[in-house]
PDB file of C-alpha atoms in Angstrom:
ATOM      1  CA  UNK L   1     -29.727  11.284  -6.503  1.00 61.00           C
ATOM      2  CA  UNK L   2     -25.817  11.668  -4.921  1.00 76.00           C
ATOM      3  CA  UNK L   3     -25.338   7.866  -5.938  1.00 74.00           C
ATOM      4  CA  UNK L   4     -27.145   7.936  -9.541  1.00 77.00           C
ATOM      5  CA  UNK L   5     -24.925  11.204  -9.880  1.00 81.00           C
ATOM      6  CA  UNK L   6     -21.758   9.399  -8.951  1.00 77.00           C
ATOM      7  CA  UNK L   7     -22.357   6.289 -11.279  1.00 75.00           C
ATOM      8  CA  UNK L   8     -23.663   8.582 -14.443  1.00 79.00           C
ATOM      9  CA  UNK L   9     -19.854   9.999 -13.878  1.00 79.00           C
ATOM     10  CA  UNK L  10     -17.562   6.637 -14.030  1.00 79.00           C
ATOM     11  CA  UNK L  11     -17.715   5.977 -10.445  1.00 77.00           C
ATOM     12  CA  UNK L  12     -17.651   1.817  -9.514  1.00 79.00           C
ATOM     13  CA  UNK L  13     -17.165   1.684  -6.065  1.00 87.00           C
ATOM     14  CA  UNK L  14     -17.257   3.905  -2.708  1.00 89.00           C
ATOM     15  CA  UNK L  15     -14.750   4.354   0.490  1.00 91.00           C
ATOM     16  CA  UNK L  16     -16.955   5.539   3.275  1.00 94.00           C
ATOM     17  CA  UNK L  17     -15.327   6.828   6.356  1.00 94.00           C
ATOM     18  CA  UNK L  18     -17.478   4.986   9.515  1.00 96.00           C
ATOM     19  CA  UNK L  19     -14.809   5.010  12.328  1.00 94.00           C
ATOM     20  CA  UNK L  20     -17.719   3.527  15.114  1.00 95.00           C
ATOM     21  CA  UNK L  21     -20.709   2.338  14.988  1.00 96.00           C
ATOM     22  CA  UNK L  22     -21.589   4.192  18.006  1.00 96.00           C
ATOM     23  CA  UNK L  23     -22.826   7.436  16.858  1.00 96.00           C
ATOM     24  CA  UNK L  24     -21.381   9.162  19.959  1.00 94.00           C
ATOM     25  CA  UNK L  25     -18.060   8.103  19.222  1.00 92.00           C
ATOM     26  CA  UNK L  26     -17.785   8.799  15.391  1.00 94.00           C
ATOM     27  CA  UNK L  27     -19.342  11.886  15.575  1.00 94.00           C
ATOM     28  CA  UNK L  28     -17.070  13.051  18.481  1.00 91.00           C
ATOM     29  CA  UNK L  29     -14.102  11.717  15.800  1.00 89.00           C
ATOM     30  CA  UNK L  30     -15.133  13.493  12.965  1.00 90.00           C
ATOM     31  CA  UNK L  31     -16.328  16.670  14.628  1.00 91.00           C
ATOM     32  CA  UNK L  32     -19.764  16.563  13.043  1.00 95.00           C
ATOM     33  CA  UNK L  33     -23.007  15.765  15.001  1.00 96.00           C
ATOM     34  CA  UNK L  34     -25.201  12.809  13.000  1.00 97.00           C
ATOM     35  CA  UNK L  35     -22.262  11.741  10.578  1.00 97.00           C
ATOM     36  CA  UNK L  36     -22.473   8.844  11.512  1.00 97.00           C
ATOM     37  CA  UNK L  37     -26.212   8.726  10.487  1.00 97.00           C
ATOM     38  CA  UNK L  38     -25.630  10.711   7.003  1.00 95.00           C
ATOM     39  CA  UNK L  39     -22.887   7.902   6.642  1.00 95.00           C
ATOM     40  CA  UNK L  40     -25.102   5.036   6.652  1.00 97.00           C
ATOM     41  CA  UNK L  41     -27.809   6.373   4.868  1.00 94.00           C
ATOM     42  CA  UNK L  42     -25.017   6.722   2.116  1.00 92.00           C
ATOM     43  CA  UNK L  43     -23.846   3.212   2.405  1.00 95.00           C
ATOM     44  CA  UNK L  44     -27.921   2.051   2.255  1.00 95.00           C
ATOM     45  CA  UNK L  45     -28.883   4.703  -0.796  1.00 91.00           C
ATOM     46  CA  UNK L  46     -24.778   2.591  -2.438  1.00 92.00           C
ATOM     47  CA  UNK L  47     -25.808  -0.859  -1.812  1.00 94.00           C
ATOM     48  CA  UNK L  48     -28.838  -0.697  -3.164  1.00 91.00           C
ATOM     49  CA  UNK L  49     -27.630   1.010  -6.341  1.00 88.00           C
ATOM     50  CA  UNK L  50     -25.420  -1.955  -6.581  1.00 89.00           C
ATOM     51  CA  UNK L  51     -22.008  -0.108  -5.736  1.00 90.00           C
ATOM     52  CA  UNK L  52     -19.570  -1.748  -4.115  1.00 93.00           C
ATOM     53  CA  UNK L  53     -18.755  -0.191  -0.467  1.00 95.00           C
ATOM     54  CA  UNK L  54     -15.779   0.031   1.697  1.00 95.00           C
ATOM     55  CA  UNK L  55     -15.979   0.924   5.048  1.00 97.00           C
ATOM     56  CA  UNK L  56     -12.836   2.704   6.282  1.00 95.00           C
ATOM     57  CA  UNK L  57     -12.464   2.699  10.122  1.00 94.00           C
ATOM     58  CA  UNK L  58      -9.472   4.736  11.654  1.00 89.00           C
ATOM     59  CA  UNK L  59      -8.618   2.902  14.245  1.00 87.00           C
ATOM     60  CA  UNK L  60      -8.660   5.105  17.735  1.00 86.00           C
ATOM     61  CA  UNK L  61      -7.674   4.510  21.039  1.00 83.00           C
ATOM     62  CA  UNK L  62     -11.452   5.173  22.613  1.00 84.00           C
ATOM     63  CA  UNK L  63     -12.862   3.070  19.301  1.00 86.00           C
ATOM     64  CA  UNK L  64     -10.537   0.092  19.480  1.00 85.00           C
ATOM     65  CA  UNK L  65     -12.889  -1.543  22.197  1.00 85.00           C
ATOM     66  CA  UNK L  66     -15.952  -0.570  20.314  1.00 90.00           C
ATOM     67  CA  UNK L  67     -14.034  -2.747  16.908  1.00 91.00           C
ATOM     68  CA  UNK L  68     -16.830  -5.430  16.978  1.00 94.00           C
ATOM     69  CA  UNK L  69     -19.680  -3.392  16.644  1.00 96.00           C
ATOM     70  CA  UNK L  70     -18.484  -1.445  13.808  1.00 96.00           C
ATOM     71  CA  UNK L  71     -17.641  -5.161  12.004  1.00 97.00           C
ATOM     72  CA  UNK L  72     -21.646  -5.949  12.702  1.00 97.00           C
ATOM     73  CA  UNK L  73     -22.634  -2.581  11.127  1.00 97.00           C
ATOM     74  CA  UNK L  74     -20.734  -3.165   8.174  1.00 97.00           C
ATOM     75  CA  UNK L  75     -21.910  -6.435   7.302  1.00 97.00           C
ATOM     76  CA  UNK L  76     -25.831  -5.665   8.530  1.00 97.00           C
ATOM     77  CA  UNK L  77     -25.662  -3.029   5.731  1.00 97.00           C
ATOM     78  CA  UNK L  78     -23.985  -4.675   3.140  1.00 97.00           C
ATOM     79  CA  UNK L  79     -20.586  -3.428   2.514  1.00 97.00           C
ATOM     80  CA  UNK L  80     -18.017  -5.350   0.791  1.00 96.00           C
ATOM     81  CA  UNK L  81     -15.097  -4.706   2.592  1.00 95.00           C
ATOM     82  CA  UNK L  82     -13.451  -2.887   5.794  1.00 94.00           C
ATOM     83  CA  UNK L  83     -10.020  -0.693   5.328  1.00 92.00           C
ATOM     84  CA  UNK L  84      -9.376  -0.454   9.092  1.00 90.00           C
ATOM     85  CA  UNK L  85      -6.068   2.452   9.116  1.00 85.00           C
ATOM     86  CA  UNK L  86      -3.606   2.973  12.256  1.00 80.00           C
ATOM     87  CA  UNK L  87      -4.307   6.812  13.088  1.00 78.00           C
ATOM     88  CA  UNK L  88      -1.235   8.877  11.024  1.00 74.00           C
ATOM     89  CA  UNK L  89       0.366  11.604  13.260  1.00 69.00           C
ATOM     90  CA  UNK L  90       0.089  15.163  11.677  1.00 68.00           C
ATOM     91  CA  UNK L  91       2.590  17.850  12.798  1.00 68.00           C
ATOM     92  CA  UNK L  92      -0.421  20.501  13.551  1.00 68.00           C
ATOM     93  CA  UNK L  93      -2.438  17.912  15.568  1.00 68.00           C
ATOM     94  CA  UNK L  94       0.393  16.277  17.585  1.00 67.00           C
ATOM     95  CA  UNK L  95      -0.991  16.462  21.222  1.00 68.00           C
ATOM     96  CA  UNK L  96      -4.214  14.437  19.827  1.00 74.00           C
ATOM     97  CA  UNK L  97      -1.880  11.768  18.166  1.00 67.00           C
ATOM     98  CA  UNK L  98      -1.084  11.028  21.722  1.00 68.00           C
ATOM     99  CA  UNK L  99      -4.117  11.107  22.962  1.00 71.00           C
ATOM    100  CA  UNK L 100      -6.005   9.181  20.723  1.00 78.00           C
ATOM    101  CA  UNK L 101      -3.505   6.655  19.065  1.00 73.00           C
ATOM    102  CA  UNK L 102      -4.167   3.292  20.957  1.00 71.00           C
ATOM    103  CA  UNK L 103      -1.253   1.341  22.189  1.00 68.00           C
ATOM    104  CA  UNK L 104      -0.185  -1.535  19.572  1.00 68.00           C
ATOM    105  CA  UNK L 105       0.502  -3.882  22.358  1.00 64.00           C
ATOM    106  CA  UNK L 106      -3.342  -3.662  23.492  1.00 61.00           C
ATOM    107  CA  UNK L 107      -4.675  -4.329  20.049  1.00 66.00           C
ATOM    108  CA  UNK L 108      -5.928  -7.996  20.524  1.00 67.00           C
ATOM    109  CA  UNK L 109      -9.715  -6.495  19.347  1.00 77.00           C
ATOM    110  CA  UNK L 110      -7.683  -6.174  16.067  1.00 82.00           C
ATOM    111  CA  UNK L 111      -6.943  -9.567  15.269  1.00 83.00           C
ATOM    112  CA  UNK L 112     -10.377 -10.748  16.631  1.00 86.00           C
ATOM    113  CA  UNK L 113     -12.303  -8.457  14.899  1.00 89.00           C
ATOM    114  CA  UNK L 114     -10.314  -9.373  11.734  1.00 89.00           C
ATOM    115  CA  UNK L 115     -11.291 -13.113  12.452  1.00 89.00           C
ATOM    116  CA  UNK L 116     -14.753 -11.969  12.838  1.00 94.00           C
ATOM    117  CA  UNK L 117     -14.999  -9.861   9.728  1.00 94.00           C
ATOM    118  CA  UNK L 118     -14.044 -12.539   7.281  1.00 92.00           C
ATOM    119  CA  UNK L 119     -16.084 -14.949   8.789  1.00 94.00           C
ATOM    120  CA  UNK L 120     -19.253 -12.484   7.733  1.00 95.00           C
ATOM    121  CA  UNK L 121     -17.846 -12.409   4.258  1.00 95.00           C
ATOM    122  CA  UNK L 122     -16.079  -8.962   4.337  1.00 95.00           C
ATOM    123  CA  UNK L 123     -12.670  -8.502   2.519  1.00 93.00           C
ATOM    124  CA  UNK L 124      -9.994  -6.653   5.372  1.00 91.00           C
ATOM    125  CA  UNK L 125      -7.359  -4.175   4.540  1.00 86.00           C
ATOM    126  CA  UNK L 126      -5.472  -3.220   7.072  1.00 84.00           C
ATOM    127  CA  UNK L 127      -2.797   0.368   6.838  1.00 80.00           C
ATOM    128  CA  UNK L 128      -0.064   0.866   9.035  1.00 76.00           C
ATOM    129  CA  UNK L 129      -0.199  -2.345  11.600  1.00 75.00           C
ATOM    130  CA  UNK L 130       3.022  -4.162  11.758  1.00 72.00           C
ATOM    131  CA  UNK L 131       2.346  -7.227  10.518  1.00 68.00           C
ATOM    132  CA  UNK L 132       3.929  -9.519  13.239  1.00 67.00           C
ATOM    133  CA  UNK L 133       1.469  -8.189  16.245  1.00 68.00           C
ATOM    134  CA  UNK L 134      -1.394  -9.533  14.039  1.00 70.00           C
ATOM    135  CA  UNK L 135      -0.188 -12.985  14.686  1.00 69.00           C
ATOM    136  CA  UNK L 136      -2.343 -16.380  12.736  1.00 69.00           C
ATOM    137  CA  UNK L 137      -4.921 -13.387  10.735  1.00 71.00           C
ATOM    138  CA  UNK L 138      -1.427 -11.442   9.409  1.00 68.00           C
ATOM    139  CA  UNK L 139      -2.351 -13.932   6.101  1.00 65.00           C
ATOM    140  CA  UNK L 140      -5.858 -12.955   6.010  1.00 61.00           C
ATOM    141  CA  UNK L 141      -5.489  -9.597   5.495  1.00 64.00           C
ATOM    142  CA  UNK L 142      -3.449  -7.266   2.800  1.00 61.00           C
ATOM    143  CA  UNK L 143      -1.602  -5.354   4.825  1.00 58.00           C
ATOM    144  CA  UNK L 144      -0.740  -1.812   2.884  1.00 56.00           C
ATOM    145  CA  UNK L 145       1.818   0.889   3.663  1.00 50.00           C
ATOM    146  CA  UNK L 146       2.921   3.137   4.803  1.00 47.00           C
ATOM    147  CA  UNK L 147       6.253   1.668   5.633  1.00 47.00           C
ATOM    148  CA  UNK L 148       7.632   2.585   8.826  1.00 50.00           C
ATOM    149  CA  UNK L 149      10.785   0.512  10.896  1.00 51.00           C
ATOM    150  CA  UNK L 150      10.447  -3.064  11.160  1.00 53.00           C
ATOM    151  CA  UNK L 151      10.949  -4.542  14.732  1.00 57.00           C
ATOM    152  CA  UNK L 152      14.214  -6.145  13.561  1.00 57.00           C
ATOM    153  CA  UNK L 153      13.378 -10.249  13.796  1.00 59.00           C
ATOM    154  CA  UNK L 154      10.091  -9.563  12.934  1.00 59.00           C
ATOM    155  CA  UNK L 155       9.212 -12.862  11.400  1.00 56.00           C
ATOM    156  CA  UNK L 156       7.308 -11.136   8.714  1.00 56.00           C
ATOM    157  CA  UNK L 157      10.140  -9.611   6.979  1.00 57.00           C
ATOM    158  CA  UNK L 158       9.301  -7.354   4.690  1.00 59.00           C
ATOM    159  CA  UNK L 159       5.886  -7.962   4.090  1.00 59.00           C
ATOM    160  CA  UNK L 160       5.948  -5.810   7.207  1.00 60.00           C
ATOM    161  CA  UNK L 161       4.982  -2.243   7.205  1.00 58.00           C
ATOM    162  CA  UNK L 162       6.554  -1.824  10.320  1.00 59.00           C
ATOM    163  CA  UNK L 163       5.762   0.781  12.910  1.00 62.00           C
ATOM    164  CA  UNK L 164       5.320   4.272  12.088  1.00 62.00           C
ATOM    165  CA  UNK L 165       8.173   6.841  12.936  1.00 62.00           C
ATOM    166  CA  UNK L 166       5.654   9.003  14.555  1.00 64.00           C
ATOM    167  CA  UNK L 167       4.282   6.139  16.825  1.00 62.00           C
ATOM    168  CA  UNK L 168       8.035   4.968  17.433  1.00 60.00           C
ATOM    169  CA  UNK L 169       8.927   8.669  18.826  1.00 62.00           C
ATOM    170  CA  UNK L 170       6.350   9.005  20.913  1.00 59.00           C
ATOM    171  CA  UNK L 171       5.488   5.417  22.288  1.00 59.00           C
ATOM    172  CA  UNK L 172       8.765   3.593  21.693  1.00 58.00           C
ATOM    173  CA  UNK L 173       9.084  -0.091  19.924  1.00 56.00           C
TER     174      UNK L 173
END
């Protein structure tokens, strides 16, 4: 009844928030036990109505390995696209920035994962990933804000979001 609701009222498309496909770690993320599984049984009760779903995965250091599983779950349950963020810093919640921002330099998952997501027909957007560490699937992908500092002779230019300032004063370039 939530999805006839939501189309009755305008609505022509969803942005679901599944950050894992491991129920253990989204859960954990969100700070809600069986999220994950109320999440999913939104994204069935969607694609059966015939709305278009997004998946939108924050992308975590202790999810980043977990990347291809949560590309399988989209796809097995019919979204239409994944909007796969860089965690944002927030001034309140700075000691878990640390913690659970993964290291850009480790992100080869990313690109592979991107690689593997269009190949199973999903559309990728990808928030706050500089552009040059995504290497040959950088022109796969729309690549959205929010604009941080460029690496300098980052051969992207600026189609590059760059790094974040918050990443950049705690991790360096």
């Amino acid at each position: 009844w939530i999805v006839e609701t939501l189309l009755a009222h305008g609505c022509t498309g969803l942005r679901i928030p599944v950050h894992s496909a491991r129920a253990v770690a989204h859960d954990w993320l969100v700070g809600r036990r069986g999220a994950l599984k109320r999440a999913v049984r939104g994204v069935r009760a969607a694609v059966l109505a015939g709305v278009p779903v997004e998946l939108e995965v924050t992308l975590t250091r202790p999810t980043v390995a977990l990347l291809f599983e949560t590309v399988d779950l989209a796809a097995e349950l019919g979204a239409r696209a994944l909007a796969i963020r860089c965690l944002e810093a927030r001034e309140e919640a700075v000691l878990e920035y640390m913690a659970l921002s993964p290291r850009l330099g480790l992100l080869v998952p990313l690109s592979q994962a991107v690689v593997r997501a269009t190949s199973r027909g999903l559309e990728v957007t990808l928030t706050g990933f500089p552009r040059c560490m995504l290497g040959a699937v950088a022109e796969r992908v729309a690549a959205e804000g929010p604009t941080g500092t460029c690496c300098g002779d980052c051969p992207a230019g600026s189609a590059c979001p760059g790094l974040s300032a918050a990443y950049l004063a705690h991790f360096g370039g």
